[in-house]
Structure formats: C-alpha cells, structure tokens
Coordinates of C-alpha atoms (C1' of nucleotides) in Angstrom, one line a residue:
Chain A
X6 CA 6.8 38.0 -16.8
X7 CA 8.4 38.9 -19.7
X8 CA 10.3 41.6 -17.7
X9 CA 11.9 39.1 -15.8
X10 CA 13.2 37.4 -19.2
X11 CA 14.7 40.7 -20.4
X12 CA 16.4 40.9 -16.9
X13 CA 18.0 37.8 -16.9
X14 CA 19.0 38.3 -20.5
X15 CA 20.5 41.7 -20.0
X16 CA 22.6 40.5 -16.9
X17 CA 24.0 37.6 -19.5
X18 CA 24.1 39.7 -22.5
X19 CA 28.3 39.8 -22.2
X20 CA 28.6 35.9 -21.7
X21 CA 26.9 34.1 -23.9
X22 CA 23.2 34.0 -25.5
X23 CA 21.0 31.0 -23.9
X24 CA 17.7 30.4 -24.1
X25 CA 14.9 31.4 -21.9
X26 CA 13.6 28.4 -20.1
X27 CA 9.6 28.1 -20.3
X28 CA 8.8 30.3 -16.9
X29 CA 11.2 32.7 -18.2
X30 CA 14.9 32.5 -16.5
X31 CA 18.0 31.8 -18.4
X32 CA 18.7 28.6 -18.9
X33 CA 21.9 26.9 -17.8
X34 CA 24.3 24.6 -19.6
X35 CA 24.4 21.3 -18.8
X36 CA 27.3 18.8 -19.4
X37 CA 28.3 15.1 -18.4
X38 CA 31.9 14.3 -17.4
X39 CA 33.5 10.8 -16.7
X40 CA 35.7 10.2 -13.9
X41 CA 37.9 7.2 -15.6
X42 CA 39.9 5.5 -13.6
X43 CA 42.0 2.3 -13.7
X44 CA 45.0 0.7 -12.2
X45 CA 48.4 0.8 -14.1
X46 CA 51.4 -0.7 -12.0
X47 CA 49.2 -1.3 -9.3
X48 CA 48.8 2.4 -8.7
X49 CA 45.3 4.3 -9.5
X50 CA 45.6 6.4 -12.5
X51 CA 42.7 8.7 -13.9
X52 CA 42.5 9.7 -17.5
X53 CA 43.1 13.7 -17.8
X54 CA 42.2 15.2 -21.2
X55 CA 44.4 19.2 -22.0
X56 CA 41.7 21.5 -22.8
X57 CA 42.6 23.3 -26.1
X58 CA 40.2 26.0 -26.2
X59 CA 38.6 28.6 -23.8
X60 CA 37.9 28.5 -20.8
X61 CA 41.0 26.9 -18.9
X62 CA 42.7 26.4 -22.0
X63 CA 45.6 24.4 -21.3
X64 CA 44.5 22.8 -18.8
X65 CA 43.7 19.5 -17.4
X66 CA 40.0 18.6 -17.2
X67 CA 38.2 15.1 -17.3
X68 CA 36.8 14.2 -20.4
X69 CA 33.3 15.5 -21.0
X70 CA 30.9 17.0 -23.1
X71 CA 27.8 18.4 -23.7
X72 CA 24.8 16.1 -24.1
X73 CA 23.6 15.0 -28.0
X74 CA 20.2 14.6 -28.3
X75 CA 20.1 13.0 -31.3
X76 CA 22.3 10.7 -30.7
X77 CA 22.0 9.7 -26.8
X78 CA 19.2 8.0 -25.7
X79 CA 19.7 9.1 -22.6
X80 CA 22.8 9.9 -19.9
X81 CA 24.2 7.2 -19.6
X82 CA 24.4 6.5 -23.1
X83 CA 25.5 10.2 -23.5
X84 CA 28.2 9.5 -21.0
X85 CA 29.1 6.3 -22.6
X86 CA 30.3 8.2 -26.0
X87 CA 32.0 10.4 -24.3
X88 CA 34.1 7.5 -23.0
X89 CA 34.2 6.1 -26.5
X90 CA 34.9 9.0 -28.5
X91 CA 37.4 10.7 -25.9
X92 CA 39.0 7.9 -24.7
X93 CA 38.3 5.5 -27.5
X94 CA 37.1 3.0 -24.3
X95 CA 34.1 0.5 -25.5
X96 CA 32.7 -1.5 -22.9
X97 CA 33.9 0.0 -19.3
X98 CA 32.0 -0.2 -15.9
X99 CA 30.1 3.1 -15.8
X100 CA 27.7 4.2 -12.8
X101 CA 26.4 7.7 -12.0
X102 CA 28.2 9.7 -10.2
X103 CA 26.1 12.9 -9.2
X104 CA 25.3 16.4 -10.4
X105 CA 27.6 19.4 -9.9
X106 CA 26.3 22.9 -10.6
X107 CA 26.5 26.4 -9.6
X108 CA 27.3 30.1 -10.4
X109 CA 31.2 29.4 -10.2
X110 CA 32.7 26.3 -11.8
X111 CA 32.4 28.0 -14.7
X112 CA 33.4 31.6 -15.6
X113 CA 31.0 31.9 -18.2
X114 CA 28.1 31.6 -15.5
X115 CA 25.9 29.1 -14.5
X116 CA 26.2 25.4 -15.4
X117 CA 25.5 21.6 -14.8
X118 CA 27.5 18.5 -15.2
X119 CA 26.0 14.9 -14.8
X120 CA 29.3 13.2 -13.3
X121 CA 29.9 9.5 -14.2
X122 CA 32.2 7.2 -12.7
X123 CA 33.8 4.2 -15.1
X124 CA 36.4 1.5 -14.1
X125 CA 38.1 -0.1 -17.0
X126 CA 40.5 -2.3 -16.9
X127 CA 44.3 -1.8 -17.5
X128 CA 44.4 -4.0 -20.3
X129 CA 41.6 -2.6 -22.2
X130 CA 43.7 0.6 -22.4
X131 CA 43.6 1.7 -26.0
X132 CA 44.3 5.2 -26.1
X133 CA 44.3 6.9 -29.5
X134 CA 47.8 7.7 -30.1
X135 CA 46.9 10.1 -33.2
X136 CA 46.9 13.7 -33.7
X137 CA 46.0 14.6 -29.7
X138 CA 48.1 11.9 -28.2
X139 CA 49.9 14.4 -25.9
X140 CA 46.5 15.7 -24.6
X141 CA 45.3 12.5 -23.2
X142 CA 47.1 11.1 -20.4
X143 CA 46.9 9.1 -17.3
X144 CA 47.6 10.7 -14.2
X145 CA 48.4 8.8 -10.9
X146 CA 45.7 9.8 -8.0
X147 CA 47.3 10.6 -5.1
X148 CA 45.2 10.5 -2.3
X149 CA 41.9 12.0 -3.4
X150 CA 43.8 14.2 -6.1
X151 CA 46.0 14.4 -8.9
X152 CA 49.3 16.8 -9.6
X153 CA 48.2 19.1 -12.1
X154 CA 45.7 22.0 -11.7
X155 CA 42.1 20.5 -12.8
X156 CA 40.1 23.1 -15.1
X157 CA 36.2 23.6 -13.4
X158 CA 35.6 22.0 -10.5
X159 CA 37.4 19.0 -11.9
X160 CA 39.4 18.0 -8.8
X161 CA 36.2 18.2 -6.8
X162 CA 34.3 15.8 -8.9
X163 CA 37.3 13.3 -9.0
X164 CA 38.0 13.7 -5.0
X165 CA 33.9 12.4 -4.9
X166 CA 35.1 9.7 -7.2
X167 CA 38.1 8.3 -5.8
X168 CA 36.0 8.7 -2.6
X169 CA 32.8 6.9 -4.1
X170 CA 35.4 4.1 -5.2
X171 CA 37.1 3.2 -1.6
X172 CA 33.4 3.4 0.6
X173 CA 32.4 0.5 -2.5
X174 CA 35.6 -1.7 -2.2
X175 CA 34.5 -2.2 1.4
X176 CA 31.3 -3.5 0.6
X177 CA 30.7 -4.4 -3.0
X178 CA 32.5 -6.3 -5.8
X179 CA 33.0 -3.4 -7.6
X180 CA 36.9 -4.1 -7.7
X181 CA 37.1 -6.5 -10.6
X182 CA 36.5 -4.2 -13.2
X183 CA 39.5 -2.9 -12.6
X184 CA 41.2 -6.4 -13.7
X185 CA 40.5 -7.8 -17.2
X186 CA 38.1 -10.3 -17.6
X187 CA 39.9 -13.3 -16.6
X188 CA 42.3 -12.9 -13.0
X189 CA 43.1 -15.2 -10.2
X190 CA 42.0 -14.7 -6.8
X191 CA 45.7 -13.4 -6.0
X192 CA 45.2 -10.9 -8.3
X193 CA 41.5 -9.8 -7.0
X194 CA 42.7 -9.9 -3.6
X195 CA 45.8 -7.3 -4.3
X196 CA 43.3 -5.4 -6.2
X197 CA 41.6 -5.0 -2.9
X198 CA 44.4 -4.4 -0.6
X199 CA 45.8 -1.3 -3.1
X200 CA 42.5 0.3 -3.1
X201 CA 41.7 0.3 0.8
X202 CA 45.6 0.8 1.3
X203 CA 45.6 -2.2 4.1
X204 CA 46.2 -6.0 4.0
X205 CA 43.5 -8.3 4.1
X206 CA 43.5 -11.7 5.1
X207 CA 43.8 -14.6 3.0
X208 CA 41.1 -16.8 4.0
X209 CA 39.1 -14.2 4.9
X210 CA 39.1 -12.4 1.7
X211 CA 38.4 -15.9 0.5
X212 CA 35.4 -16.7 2.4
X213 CA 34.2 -13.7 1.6
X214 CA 34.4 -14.0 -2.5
X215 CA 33.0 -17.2 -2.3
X216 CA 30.0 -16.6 -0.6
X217 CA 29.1 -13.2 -2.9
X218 CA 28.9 -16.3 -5.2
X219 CA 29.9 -13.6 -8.3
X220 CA 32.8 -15.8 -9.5
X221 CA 32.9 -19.0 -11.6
X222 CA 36.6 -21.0 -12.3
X223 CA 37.4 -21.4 -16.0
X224 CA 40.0 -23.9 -17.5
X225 CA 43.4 -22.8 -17.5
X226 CA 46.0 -21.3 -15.1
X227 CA 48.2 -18.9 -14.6
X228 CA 52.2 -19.3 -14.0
X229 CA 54.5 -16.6 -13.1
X230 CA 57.0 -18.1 -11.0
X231 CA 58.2 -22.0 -9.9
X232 CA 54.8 -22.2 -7.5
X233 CA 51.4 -23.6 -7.5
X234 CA 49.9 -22.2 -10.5
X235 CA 46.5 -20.3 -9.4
X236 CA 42.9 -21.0 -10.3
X237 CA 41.0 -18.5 -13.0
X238 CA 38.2 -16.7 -12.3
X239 CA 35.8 -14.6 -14.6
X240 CA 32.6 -13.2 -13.1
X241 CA 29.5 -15.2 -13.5
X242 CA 27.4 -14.1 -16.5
X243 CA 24.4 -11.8 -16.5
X244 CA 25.9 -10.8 -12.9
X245 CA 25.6 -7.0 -11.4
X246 CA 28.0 -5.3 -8.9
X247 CA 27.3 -7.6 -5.5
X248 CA 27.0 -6.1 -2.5
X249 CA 28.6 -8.3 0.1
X250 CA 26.5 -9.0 3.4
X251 CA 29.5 -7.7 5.5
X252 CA 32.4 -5.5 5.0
X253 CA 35.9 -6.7 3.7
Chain B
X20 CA 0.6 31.9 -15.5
X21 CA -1.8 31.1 -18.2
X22 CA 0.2 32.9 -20.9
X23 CA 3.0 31.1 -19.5
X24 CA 1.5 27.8 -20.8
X25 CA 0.5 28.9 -24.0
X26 CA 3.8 29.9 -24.2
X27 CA 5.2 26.8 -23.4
X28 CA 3.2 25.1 -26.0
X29 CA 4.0 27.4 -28.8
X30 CA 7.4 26.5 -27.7
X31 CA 7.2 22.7 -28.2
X32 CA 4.6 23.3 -31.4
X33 CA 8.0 24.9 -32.7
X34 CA 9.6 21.3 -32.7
X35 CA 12.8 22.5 -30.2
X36 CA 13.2 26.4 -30.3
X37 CA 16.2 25.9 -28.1
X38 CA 19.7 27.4 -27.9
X39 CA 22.5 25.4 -29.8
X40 CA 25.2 24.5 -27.5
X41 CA 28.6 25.6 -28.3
X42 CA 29.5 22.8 -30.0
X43 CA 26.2 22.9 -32.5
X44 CA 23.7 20.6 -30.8
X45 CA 20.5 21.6 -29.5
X46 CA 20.7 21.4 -25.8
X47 CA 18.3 19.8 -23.2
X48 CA 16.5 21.9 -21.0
X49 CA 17.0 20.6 -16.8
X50 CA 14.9 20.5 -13.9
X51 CA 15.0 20.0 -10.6
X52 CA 12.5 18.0 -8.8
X53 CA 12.3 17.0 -5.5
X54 CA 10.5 14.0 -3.2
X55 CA 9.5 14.9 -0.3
X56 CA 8.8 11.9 2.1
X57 CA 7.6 12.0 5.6
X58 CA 5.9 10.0 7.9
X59 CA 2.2 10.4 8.6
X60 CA 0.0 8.4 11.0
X61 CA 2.9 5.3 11.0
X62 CA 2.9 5.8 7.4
X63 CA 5.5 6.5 4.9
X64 CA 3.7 9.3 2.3
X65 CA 5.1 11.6 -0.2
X66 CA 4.2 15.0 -1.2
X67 CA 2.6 15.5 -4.9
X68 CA 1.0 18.6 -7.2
X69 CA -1.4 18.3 -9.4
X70 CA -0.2 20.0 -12.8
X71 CA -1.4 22.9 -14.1
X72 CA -0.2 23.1 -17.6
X73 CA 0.9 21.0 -20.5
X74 CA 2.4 18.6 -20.6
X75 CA 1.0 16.1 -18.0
X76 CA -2.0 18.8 -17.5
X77 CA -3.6 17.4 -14.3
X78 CA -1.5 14.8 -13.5
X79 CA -0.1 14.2 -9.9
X80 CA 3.5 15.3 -10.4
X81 CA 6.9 15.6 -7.6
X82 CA 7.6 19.4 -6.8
X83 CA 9.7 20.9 -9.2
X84 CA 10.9 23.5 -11.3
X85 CA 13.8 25.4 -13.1
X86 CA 16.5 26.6 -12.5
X87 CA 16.9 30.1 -11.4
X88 CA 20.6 31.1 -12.2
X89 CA 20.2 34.5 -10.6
X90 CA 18.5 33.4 -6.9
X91 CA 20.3 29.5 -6.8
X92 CA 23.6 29.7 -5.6
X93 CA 24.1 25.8 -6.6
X94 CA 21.9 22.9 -7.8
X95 CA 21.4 22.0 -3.5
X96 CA 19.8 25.7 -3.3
X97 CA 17.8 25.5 -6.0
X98 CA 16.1 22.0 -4.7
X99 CA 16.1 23.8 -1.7
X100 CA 14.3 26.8 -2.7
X101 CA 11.9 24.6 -4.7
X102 CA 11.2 22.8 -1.4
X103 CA 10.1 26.0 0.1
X104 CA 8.3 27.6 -2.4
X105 CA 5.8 24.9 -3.4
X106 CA 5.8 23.0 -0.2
X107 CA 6.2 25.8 2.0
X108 CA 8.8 24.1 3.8
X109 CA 12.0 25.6 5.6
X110 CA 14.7 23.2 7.6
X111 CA 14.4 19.4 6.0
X112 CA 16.9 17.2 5.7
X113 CA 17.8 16.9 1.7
X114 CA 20.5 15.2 -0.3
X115 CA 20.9 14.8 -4.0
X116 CA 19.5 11.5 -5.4
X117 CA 20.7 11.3 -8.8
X118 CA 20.3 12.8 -12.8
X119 CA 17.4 11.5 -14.8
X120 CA 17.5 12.1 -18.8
X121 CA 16.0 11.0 -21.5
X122 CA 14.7 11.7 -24.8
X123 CA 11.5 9.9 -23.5
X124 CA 10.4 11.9 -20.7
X125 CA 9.1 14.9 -21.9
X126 CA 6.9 14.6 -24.9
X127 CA 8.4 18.1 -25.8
X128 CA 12.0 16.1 -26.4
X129 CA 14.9 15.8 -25.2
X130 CA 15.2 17.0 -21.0
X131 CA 17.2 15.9 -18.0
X132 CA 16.4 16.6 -13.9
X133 CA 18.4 16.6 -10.7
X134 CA 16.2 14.4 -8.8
X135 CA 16.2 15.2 -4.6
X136 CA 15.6 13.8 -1.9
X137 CA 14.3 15.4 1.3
X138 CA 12.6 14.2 4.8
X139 CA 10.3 15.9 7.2
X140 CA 9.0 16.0 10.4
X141 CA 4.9 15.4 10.1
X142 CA 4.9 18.5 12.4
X143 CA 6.8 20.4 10.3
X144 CA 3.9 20.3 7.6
X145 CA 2.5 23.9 7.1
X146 CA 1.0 23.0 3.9
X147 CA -0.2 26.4 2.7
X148 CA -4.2 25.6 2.1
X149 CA -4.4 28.6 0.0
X150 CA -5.2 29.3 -3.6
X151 CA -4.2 25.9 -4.7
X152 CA -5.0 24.1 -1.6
X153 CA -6.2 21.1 -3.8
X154 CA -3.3 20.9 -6.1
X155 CA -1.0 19.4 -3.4
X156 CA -1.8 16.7 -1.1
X157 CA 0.3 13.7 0.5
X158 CA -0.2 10.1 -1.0
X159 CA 0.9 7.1 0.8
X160 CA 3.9 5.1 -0.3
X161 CA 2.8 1.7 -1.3
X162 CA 6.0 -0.3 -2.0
X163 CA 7.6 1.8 -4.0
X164 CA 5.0 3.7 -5.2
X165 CA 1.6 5.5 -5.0
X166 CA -1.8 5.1 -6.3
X167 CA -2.3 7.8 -9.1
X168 CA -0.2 7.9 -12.6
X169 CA 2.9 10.3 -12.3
X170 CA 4.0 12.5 -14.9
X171 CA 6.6 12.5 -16.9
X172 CA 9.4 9.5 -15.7
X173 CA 8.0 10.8 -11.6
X174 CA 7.1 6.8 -10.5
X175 CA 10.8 6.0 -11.7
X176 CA 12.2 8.7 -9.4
X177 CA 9.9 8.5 -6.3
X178 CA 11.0 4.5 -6.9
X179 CA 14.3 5.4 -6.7
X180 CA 14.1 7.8 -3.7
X181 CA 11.8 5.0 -1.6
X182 CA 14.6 2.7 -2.3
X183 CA 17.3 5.0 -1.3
X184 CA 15.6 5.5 1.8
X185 CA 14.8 1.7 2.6
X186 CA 18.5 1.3 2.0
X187 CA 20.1 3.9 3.7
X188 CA 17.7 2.8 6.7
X189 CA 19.8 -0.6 7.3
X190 CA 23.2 1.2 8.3
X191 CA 22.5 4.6 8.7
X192 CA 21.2 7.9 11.1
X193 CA 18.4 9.1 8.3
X194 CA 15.3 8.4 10.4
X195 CA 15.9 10.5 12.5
X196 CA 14.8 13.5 10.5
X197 CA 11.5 11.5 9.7
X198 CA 11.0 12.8 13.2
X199 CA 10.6 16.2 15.4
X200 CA 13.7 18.0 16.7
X201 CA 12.8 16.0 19.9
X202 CA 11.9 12.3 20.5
X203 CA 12.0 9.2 22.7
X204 CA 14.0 6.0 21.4
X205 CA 10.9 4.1 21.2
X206 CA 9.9 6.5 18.9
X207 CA 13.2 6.1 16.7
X208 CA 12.5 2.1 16.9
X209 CA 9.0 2.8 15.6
X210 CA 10.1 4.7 12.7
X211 CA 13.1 2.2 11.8
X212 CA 10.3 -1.0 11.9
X213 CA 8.0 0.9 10.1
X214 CA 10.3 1.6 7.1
X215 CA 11.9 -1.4 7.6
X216 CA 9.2 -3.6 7.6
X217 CA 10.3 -5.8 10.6
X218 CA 10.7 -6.2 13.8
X219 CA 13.8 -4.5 15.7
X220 CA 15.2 -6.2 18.9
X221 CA 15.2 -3.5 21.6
X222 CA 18.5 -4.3 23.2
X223 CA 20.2 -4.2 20.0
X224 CA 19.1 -0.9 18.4
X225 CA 19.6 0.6 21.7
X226 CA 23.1 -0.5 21.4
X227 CA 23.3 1.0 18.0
X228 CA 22.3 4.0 18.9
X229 CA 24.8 3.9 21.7
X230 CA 27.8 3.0 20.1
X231 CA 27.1 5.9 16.8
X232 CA 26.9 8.2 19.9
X233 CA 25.1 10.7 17.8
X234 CA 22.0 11.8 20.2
X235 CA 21.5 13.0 23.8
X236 CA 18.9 13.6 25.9
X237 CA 17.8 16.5 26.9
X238 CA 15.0 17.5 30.2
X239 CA 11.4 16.3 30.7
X240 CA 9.9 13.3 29.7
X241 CA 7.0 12.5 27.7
X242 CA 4.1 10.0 28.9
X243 CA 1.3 8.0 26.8
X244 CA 0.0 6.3 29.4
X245 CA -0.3 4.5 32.6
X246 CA 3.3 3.2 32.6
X247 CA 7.1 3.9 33.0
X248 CA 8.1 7.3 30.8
X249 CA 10.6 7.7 28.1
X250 CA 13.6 9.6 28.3
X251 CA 13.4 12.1 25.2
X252 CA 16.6 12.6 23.5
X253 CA 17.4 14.9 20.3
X254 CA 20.8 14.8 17.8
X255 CA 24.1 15.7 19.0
X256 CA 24.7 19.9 17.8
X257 CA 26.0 20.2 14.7
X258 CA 27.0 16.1 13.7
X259 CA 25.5 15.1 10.0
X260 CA 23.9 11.6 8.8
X261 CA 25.9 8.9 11.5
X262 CA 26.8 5.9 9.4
X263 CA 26.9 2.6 11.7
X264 CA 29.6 0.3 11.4
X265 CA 26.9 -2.7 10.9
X266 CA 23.6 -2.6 9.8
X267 CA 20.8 -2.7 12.0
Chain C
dC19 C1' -1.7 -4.7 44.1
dC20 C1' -1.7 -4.9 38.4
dA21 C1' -0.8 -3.4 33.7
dA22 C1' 2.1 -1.4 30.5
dT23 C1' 6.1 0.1 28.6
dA24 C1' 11.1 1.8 29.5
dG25 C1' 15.5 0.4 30.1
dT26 C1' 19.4 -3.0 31.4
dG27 C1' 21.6 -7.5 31.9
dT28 C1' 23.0 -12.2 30.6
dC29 C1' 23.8 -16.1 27.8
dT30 C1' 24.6 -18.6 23.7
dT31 C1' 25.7 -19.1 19.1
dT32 C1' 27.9 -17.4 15.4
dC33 C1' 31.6 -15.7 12.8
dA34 C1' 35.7 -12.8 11.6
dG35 C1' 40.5 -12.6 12.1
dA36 C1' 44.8 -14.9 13.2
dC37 C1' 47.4 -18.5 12.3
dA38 C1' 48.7 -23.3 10.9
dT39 C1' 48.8 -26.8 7.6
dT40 C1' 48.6 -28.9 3.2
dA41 C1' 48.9 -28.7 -2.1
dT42 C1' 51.4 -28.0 -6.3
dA43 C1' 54.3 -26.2 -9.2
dA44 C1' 59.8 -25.2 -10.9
dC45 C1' 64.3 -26.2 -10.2
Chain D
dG18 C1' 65.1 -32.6 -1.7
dT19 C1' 64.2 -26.7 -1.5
dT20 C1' 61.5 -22.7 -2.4
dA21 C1' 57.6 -20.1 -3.3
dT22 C1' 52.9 -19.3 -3.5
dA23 C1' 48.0 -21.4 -3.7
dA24 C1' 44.4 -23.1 -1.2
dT25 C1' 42.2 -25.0 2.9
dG26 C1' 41.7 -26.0 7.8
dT27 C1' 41.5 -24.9 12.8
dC28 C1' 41.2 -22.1 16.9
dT29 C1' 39.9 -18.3 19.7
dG30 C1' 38.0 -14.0 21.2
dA31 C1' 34.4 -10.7 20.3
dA32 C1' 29.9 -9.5 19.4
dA33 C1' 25.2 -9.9 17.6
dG34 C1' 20.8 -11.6 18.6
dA35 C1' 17.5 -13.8 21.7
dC36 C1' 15.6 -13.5 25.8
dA37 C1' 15.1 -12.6 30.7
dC38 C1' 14.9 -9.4 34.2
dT39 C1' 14.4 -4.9 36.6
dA40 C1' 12.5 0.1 36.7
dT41 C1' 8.9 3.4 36.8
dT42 C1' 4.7 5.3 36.0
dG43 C1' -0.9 5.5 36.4
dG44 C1' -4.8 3.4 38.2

DNA sequence: CCAATAGTGTCTTTCAGACATTATAAC
DNA sequence: GTTATAATGTCTGAAAGACACTATTGG
C-alpha cells in the first residue's frame, strides 16, 4: 500500500505536492466556478474575469475559486462568495450546475470544479470598478460561446450553461431573474422571446404566466411612450423557480 | 485494509493533516459515489455496502470511493470504474447527478462528492458472492428511501437520485435501461407504471414510443401464457436518452 | 368454443396558437 | 380625433385521453 503512495507521489513530484487521500492515491484539486450571466441591452452577457497568474495567465476564465472550509458551509455557500467577492454580486439566482474533472483541463494534472449557474439581474450590476476594473468584464454569448479564448475548460462549462439556461426557459420561470425585481409582463415576455430566439404569442405567453400563478400585480405602472401604461408584476413571496405544466 | 483504517483514523485524530491549497486554505478531500437502482421483482431497489471502517463503521453506505488520478480518465470514468469494482458491474446506463459538500458530512470535516447515478438490468446483476458477499445487498426503495440508516449525507443523495429518476420518467427514454437489451412494450409500460405509480393508457404510450421513434423490433417473440404474443423490440443502434416532446 | 393479452382504431373533449377586439394612455 | 401598446376575447385545428374493437395465441 504504501508503494502505491510513493508511486503516485513520484509521478507528481514536478507539479505540485498534494496530499495522499486515505486509500493512498493523490488527491486532486477541487474548485467551484460560477457561470454568471445576465442580459445587458437585451443581449446575453456572461461575466469573464483575466487571470493574472499561472496557468493561462492572461486569460479569460469564469470566476472561481477553491473551496474555504472555514468559511463555507457548504457549496453553495462556497459558490455564493465567490459571486460576492469576485463579482461583488449579493443576492443572485444560483443553481448547481455539475462537476467537471479530468487529467487535462488543467496542466498541472488532475482536478475538479463544482460548476454553478447564477442569473442576476442587469440592474443589480455593481461591478467593482477599483484596482482590477479592467479584469472583470461582460462578454456578449454568442451562441453557446463567447469571443475570447476561455482558460480550462471554461468554454465547455459555459456552452453547458447557456445550454442549461434555454432547455429551462421552455419549461420553467426561470427567466425573471434576469429582470429586476419589479417588470411588466411586456418585459417578461421579451425576456422570453431573446432567450429561445423566437416570438411567442401574446395571449399565449399570457395564459401561460397566469396559470404558473408565480406573479402578483403591485401598485404603480410603468410609462415609456404615449400608450397604455402596463401592469407591475413582482414574483410572489416565498416562491421557487415554477415549472410550468406545458412548454412555452 | 486494516492498516488502512487505522490510518485513516490517525489521519482525522490529527484534526485535518491535509494539503493547503494554493491559495492557503486547507482543502476538502472528494469522493465519488454512485446509486445504483434497478428493478427487482416489480420493484425499484438500490444497491448498498455495509462499511468496513471508520467513520460510519457498519453502516449501509452507496458504492464509492476516491479518486484515482492515474487509472480515471475523468470524474464519468471514475464513477464508472467504481461501478465495476464494487458492484461488479460492466455496461449500465450512468449520468452525473450532482456535487454534495458540506462541512457536515463527514465527522472528519470538511468533504465534497460527485454523486451518480446509474440503472441496470436485474439480469445484469453478477453480484460477486465472494469474500464480502454480506457486505452488499439490494434494499427496496420505499418513497424515496430505504429502511436502514445511511452514512454520511447517503439518504440525501439516494433522495435525490429516486427523484431524478421519478422525474426524468414523465418525459423521457430512461426506463428503458431498467430493462434487458431486449423487451416487449408491455414490458416498457410495466416499468413506466411501476415507477410512476399509475396507471398508463395503452394506446397512448404506444404512441409515445412511436412518435420518439427510438426502438425497433427485432425476430422472435416471447410468450407468458395462453394468449396473443408480444413483439420484442430493443433501442435503435447507437441513439442516447430520447426526450419526448410531452410527458407521458 | 373461451380466456387472456397484444395491438389498432375511433371519438370526444380539451387546449394551444392565430387572430380580432377592446382598453388606456399621450398628443 | 390619431397613434401606440396593453390586455382580453374568440375561433379553429390538432391532439391527448378514454374507450371500443380486432388479432393471435393456448387450451
């Protein structure tokens, strides 16, 4: 047994010293990324962070980190002050994504990442313009990807994202944390419509919202031209993501 | 093996003898673990082990186990080599479930898993009845669980694969691999009541299964008794999990 | 013949999508 | 009044579900 520990070690001895997990093989590192996305001029936009040291130095990668045991409770928490800390982002939509790992996302050898998935909306945007202002940026998705050259398997985990976000627009109300908290049915339905890259019927759409039953009116309207001012919605309190009975 | 336990407690007697990651924290050892659900005798059951070390020592646990950077070529490979070494099984159908990780989990701190999710044929089973014939055994699936204790956070996982399942049932091909490589569409129906706890009409799961166009039949028939016998059908070469355009 | 289950056809009700109409604002 | 968009109503074709009917075997 302890052969096989000195083995592993010895392979590993030029990348970098990890422990020896209790039946005896290296251990790999494990990480949690956030895929953040959000809509900015009606377009998709993801939040790219410039790596500044080793490996892929330079560039783009998602924001991520390596797990804090003292301070997360557990991985979602862990991939909540990531959001906070990299992206100064408080109170976001955030569901697990799924794990990535293997021999070659990273050339120091083997790792892990627990992916996450956040929707925020545009309006909560408060990036720290400070001293790494020019490494934090939003990048429009195109398609499943972005322009620059994502470090790891980056482009990978956001192509599962973006993916992960159009099968749930179909189907769920995921959509309206991408608006802020108060938005007119207008609004929610163009939300819609960007993401699944198709019109949707009016009444349709409508039917549909009302019977998911996840949205209450509040006081107030909303004016932007010389028409009939539009109800406001928020979403009902206490209320998770509903999945609606048919698809949009 | 038994040195590797005292090992393993010296380890957590030690408080967290664990690498620092690069950034200074102490870093969270990860798992994989794996439930393995098949159906037996009409009913849904799930493969356990009973422990053999500390922590959880002899507590039913889900099959699991490091990972082995030199012989996993990704986290998929390692669930699936786990799969075949302590359930002696080759060909299932598996897919990632999700990460679970707390600092609650393991009483030797903080530690994080890839939870999997895999289904067999019953006649695939070639339990090995060896050595440790008693240590693993299939326990029926009642709701969403089963009747002994779990280690560690295992009833929140084997929860969460049950419900997957359930779920996936309503619009998707998964049942299929709940059965042999060859079956009638009777059987199919059976295995979609049984997990679906109802009643399918005929004519309309036929149609289903029609319109995804993701079996075909193949020669001979099979014959229970005195009556009319059922064409036997098996999946389409090569096609993954069919998702229907409407559930079942 | 009968019993039992496989497999197909028909009918009715429901509902999604298309479209029309009304409502409410500014000017 | 006109214009523009919000909001609701109506109509029609497609299809899902319920149910009936036919097919094929052993006894």
């Amino acid at each position: 047994m302890d052969s096989r520990v000195t083995k592993a070690r010895t392979r590993r001895s030029e990348a970098q010293a990890r422990a020896a997990s209790p039946d005896g093989y290296a251990h790999p590192f494990v990480t949690v990324d956030v895929v953040i996305l959000t809509l900015r001029d009606g377009r998709l936009q993801v939040l790219l962070m410039r790596r500044g040291a080793e490996p892929f130095r330079g560039k783009w990668a998602l924001p991520g980190g390596y797990i804090h045991p003292e301070d997360d409770g557990d991985l979602d928490m862990a991939a909540r002050r990531i959001l906070r800390e990299k992206a100064g982002i408080e109170t976001p939509y955030i569901e697990q994504l799924r794990g990535f790992g293997n021999a070659r996302r990273d050339p120091r050898g083997w790792t892990a990442t627990f992916a996450y998935f956040a929707l925020i909306a545009s309006d909560e945007l408060v990036l720290k313009e400070g001293a790494n202002a020019e490494e934090v940026a939003w990048w429009e998705v195109e398609g499943r990807r972005v322009k620059p050259v994502l470090a790891f398997d980056h482009a990978e985990i956001l192509a599962s994202a973006v993916a992960r976000l159009r099968s749930k627009v179909e189907y769920t109300s995921l959509p309206v944390h991408l608006l802020p908290a108060k938005f007119t049915l207008p609004d929610l339905q163009q939300v819609y419509e960007q993401i699944l890259g198709r019109r949707i019927d009016k009444s349709a759409f409508r039917k549909r919202m009302a019977e998911a039953d996840f949205l209450e009116p509040v006081a107030g309207e909303r004016r932007h031209a010389s028409n009939r001012p539009a109800q406001i919605y928020r979403i009902k309190h206490g209320l998770a993501t509903i999945f609606f009975d048919r698809t949009i």
